[in-house]
Short mmCIF file of C-alpha atoms in Angstrom, two decimals:
data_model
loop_
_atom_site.label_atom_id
_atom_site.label_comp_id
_atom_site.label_asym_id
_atom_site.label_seq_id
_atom_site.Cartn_x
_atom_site.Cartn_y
_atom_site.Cartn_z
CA UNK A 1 14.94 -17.73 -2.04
CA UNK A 2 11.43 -17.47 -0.91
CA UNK A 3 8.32 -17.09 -3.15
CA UNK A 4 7.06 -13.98 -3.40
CA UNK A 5 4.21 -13.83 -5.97
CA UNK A 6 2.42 -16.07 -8.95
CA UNK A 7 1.78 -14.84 -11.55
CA UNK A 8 -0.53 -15.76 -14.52
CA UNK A 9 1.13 -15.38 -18.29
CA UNK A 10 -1.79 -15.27 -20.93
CA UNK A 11 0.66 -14.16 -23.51
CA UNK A 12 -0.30 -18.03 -25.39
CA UNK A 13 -4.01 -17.60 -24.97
CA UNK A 14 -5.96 -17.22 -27.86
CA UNK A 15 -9.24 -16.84 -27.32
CA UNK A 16 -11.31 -15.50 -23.69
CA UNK A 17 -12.90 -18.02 -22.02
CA UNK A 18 -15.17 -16.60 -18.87
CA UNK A 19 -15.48 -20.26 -17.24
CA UNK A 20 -11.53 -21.03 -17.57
CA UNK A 21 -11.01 -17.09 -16.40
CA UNK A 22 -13.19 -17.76 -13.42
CA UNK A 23 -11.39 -21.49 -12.75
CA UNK A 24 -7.78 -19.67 -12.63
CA UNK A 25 -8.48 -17.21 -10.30
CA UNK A 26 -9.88 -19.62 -7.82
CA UNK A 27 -6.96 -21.40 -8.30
CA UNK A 28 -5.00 -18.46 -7.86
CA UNK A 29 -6.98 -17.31 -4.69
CA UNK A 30 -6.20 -21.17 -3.61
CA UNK A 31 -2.11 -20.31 -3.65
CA UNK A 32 -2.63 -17.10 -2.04
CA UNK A 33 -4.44 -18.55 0.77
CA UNK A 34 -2.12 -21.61 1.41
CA UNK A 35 1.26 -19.63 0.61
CA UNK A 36 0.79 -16.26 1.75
CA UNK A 37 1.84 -14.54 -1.39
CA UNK A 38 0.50 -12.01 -4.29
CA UNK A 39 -1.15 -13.42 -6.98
CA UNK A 40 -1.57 -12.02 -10.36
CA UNK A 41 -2.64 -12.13 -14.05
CA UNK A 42 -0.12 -10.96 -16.74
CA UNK A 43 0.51 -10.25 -20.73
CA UNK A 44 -3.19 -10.19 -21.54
CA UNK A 45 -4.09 -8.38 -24.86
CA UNK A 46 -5.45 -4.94 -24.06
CA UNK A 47 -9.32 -5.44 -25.51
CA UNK A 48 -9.54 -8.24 -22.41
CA UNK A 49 -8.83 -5.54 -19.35
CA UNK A 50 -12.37 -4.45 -18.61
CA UNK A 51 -13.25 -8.58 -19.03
CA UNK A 52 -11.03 -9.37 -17.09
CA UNK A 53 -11.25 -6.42 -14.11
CA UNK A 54 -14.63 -7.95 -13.95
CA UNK A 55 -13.81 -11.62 -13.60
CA UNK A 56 -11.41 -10.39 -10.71
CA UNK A 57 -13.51 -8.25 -8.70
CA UNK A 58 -13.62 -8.80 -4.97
CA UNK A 59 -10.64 -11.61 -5.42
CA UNK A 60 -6.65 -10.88 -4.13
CA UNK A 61 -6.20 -11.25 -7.93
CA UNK A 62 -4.16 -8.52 -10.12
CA UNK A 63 -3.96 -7.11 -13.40
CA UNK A 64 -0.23 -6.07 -14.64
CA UNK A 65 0.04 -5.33 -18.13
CA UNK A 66 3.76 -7.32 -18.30
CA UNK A 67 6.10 -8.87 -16.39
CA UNK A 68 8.12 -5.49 -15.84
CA UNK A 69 5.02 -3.76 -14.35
CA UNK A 70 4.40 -6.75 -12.15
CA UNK A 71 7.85 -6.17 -10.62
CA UNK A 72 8.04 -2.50 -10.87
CA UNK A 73 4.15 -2.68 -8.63
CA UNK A 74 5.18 -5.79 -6.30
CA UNK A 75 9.17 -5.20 -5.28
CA UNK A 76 9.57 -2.88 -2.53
CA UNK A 77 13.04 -1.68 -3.82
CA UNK A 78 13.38 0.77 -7.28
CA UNK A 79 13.67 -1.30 -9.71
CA UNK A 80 17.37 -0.25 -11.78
CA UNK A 81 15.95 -0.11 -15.02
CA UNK A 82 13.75 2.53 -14.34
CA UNK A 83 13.86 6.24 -12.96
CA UNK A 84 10.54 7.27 -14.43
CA UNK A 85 7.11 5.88 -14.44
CA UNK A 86 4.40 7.27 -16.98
CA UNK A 87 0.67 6.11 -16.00
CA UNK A 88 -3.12 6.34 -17.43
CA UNK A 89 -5.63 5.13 -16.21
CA UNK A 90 -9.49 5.75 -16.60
CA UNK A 91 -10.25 5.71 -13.05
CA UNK A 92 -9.61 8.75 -11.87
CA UNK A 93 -9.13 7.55 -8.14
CA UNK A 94 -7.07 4.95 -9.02
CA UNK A 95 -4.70 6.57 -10.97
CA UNK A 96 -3.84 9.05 -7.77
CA UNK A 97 -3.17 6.25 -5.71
CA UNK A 98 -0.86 4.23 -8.42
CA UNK A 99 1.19 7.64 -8.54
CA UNK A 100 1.46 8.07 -4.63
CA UNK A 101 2.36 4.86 -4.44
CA UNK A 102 4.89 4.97 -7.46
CA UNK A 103 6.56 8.05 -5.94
CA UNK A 104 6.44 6.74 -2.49
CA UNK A 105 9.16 4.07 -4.15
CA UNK A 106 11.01 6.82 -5.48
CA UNK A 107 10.19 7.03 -9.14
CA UNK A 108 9.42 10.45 -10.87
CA UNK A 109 5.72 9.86 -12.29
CA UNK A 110 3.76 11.33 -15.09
CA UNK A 111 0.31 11.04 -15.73
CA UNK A 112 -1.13 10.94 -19.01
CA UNK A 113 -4.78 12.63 -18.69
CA UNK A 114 -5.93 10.56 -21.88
CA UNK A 115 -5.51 7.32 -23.70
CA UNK A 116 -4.35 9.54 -26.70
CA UNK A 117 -1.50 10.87 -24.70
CA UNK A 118 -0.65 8.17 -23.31
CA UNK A 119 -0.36 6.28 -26.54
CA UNK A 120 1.19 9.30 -27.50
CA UNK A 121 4.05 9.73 -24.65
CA UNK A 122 4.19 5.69 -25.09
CA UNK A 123 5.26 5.10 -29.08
CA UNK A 124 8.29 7.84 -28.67
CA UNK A 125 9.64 5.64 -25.53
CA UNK A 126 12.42 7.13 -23.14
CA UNK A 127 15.63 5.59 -21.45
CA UNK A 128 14.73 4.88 -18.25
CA UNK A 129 11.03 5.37 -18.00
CA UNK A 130 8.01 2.43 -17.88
CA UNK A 131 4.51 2.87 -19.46
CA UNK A 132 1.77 1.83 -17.03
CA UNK A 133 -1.68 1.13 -18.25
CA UNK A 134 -4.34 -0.93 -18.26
CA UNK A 135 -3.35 -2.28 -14.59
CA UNK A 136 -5.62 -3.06 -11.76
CA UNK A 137 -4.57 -4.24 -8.24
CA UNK A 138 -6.48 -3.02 -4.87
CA UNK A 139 -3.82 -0.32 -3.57
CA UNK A 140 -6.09 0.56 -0.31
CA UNK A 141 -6.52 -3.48 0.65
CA UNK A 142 -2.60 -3.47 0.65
CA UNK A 143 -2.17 0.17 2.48
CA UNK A 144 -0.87 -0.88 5.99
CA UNK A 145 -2.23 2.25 8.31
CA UNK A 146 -0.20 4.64 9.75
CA UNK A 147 -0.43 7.64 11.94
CA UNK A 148 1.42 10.35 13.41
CA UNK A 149 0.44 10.42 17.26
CA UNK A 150 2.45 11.84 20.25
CA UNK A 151 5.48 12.56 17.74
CA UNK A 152 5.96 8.93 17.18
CA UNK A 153 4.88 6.66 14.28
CA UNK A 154 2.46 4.24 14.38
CA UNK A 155 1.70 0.88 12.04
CA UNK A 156 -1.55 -0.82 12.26
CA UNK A 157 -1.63 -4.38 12.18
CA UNK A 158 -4.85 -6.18 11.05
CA UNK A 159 -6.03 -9.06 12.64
CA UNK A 160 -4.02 -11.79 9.91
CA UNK A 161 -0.38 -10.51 9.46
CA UNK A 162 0.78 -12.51 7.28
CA UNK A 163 4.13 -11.97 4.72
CA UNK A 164 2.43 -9.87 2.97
CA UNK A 165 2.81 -7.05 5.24
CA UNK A 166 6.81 -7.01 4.57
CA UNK A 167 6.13 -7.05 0.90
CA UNK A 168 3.55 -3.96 1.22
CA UNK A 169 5.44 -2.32 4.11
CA UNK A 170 6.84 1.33 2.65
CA UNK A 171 10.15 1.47 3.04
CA UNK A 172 11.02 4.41 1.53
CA UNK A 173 8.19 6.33 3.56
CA UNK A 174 9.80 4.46 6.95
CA UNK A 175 13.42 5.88 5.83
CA UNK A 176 11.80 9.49 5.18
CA UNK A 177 10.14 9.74 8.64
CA UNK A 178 13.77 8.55 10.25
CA UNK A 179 15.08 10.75 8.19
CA UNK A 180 12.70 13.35 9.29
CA UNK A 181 13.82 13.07 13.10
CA UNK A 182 11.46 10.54 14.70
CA UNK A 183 12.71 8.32 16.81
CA UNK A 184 9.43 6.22 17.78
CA UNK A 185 7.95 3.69 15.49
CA UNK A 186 5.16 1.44 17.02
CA UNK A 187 3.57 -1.84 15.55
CA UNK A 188 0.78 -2.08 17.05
CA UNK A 189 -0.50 -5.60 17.17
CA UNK A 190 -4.00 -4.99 19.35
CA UNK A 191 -5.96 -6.21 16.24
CA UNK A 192 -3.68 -9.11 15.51
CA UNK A 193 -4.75 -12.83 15.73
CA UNK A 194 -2.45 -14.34 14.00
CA UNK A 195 1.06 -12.75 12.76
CA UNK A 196 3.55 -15.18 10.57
CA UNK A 197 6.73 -16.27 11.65
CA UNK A 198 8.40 -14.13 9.04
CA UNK A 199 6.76 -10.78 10.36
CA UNK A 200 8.92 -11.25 13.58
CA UNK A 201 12.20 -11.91 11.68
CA UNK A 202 11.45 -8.62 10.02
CA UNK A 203 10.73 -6.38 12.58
CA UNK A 204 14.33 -7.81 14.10
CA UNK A 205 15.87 -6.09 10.88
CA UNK A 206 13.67 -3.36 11.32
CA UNK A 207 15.12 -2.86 15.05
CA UNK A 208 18.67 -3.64 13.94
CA UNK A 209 18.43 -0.94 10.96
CA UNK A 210 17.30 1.99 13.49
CA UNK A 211 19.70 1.57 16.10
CA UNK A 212 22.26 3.26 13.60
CA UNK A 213 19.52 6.18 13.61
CA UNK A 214 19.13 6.41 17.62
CA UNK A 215 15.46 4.78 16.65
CA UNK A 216 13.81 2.62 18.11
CA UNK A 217 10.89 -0.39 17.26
CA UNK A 218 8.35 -1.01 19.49
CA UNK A 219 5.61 -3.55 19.64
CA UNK A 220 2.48 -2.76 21.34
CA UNK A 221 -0.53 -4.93 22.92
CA UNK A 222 0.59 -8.56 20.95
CA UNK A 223 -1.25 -11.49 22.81
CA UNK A 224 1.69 -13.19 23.91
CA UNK A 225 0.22 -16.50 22.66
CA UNK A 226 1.25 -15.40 19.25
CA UNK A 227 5.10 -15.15 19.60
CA UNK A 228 6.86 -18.27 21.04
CA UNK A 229 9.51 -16.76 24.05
CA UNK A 230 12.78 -17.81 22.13
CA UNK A 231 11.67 -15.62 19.25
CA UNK A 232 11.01 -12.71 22.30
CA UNK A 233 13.91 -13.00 23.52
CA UNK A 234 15.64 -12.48 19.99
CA UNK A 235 13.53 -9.61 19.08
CA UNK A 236 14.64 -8.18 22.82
CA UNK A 237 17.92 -8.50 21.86
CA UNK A 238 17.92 -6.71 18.89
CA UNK A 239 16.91 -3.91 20.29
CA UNK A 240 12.83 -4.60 19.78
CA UNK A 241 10.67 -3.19 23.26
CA UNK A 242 7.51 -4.92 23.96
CA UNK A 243 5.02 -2.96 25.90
CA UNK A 244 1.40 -3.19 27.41
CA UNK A 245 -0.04 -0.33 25.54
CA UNK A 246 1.24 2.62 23.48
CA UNK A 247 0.19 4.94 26.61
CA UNK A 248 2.60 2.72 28.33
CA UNK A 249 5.66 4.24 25.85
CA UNK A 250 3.91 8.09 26.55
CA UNK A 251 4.17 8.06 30.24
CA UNK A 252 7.83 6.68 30.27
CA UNK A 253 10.44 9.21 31.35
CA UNK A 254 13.01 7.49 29.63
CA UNK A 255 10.96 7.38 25.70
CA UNK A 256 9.62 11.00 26.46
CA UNK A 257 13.16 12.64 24.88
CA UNK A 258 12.58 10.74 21.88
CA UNK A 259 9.76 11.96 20.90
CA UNK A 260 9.45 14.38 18.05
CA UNK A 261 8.12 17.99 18.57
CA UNK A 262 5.77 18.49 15.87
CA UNK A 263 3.53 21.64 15.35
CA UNK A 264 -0.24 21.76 14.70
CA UNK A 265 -2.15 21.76 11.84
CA UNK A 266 -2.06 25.26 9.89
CA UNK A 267 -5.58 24.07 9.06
CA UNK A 268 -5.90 23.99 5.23
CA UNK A 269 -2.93 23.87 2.36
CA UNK A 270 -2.99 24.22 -0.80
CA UNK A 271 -1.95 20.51 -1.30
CA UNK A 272 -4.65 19.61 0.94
CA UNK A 273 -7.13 21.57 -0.92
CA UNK A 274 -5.91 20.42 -4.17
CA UNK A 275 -6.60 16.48 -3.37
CA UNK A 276 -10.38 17.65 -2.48
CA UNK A 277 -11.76 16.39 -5.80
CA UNK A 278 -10.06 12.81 -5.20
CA UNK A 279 -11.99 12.73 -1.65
CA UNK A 280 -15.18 13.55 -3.23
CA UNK A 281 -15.07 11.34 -6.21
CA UNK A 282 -14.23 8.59 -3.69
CA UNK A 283 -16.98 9.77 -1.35
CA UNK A 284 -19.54 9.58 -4.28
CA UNK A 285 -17.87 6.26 -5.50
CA UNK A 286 -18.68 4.77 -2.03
CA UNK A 287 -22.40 6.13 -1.89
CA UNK A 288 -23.12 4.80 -5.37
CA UNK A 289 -21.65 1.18 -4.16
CA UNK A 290 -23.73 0.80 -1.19
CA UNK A 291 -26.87 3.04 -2.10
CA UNK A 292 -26.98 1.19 -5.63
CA UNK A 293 -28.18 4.46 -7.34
CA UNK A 294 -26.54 7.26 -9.69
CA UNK A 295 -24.48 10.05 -7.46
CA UNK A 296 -24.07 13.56 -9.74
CA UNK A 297 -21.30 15.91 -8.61
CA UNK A 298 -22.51 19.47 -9.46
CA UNK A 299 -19.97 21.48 -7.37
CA UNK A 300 -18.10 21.55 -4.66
CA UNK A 301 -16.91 24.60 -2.08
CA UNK A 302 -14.94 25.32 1.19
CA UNK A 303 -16.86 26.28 4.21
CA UNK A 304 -16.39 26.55 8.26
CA UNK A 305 -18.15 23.82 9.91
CA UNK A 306 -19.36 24.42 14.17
CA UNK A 307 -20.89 21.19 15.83
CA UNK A 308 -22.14 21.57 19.29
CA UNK A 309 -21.90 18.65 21.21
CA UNK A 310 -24.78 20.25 23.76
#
């Protein structure tokens, strides 16, 4: 069995220590460089979060609350314990993204919109459901990007693929697009300078899985220095297509059936218009980081935009 995270226990700790913090997350950054794997700080009393969300800023470290929040945020699968997930956080931004991602794995999520609730929904407990709070982990820095060109699928691959990207890889979202009738999913690899060993061994299971579906993987634009020709020629023969460039896969006859028909925008929807405020608080978020200066929100409104490019 592989390693897939280590994590931190600080359920015997007694007293917070900002030098010992700050040694343990190096070391922590340390394993996550050398083994390729999550890293994370657990069972930490609650008056230590907003310490300790400071002594972890800009590091690959996270914050789980327990053990059973660790698992439920870094396993890929449902866990079978739980159906439901209730969640709180403070940050408004971040507690949209922990649901997305929550129901992207299938769970049914509620979200408190207090601490009082939360404590609230929390002390009766429910068969089946975990209580998330007072959990930070950088959602966006694991989001692998994806976009729906052409009718086919496409995954961005950064310039270091390491294991990670099977652990952060959304399966459930993969499975709802098959599901959904596309047949084309592309990896594109243009970015890549480096991709782990394990990456190709997965995308072979990827390729294997879709041929049930009438899918198929391809991998677009890899340096061919990066993938010795044995492990090619596997991929090949699982079904895996190697091409030049995604245009390549476009101007193909034979891939052209395969692609989905999918209509154009209907411009504006009321769940598009109702995840405004989250791009706005973000937007302000991101102008008070780099400008260094106090962004006010007074109100916001909906109104046609003309640029001429003259």
């Amino acid at each position: 069995m592989e390693l897939a995270a280590v994590l931190i226990s600080l359920s015997n700790v007694e007293e917070m220590n900002e030098a010992g913090i700050k040694l343990l997350v190096g070391a922590l950054e340390s394993m996550h460089r050398s083994l390729e794997v999550d890293i994370g700080i657990i069972d930490y009393p609650i008056d230590w979060f907003n310490d300790l969300k400071g002594f972890t800023k800009n590091s690959n470290t996270a914050l789980y609350r327990n053990y059973e929040v660790a698992h439920l945020m870094l396993n890929q699968k449902k866990h079978h314990r739980f159906e439901k997930a209730v969640i709180y956080d403070e940050n408004e931004m971040f507690k949209e993204l922990l649901s997305g991602e929550l129901k992207s794995k299938g769970y049914k999520v509620e979200v408190a919109n207090t601490r009082e609730e939360y404590e609230k929904l929390a002390k009766k407990g429910a068969f089946g459901t975990i209580f998330v709070s007072d959990t930070h982990l950088d959602l966006l820095r694991n989001f692998i990007p994806v976009k729906i060109t052409n009718g086919s699928v496409v995954y961005q691959m950064q310039s270091i693929v390491d294991r990670k990207f099977i652990n952060h890889f959304n399966f459930q979202a993969h499975q709802s697009r098959v599901n959904d009738g596309f047949k084309i999913f592309i990896f594109d690899a243009k970015e890549a300078k480096k991709i782990n060993p394990k990456v190709f061994e997965f995308l072979i299971s990827l390729s294997l899985q879709s041929v049930k579906f009438g899918a198929k993987i391809f991998v677009s634009s890899l340096d061919s220095k990066l993938i010795p020709p044995p492990i090619q020629g596997k991929m090949e023969k699982s079904g895996t297509i190697f091409v030049d460039s995604i245009d390549d896969i476009f101007r193909d006859s034979k891939y052209t059936p395969l692609l989905k028909n999918t209509t154009q925008s209907k411009g504006l929807t009321k769940k598009l218009v109702s995840c405004l405020p989250l791009f706005i608080d973000a937007s302000l978020e991101t102008f008070e980081s780099f400008l260094e200066a106090k962004v006010e929100k007074r109100s916001h409104k909906i109104s046609k935009y003309s640029i001429n490019f003259d």
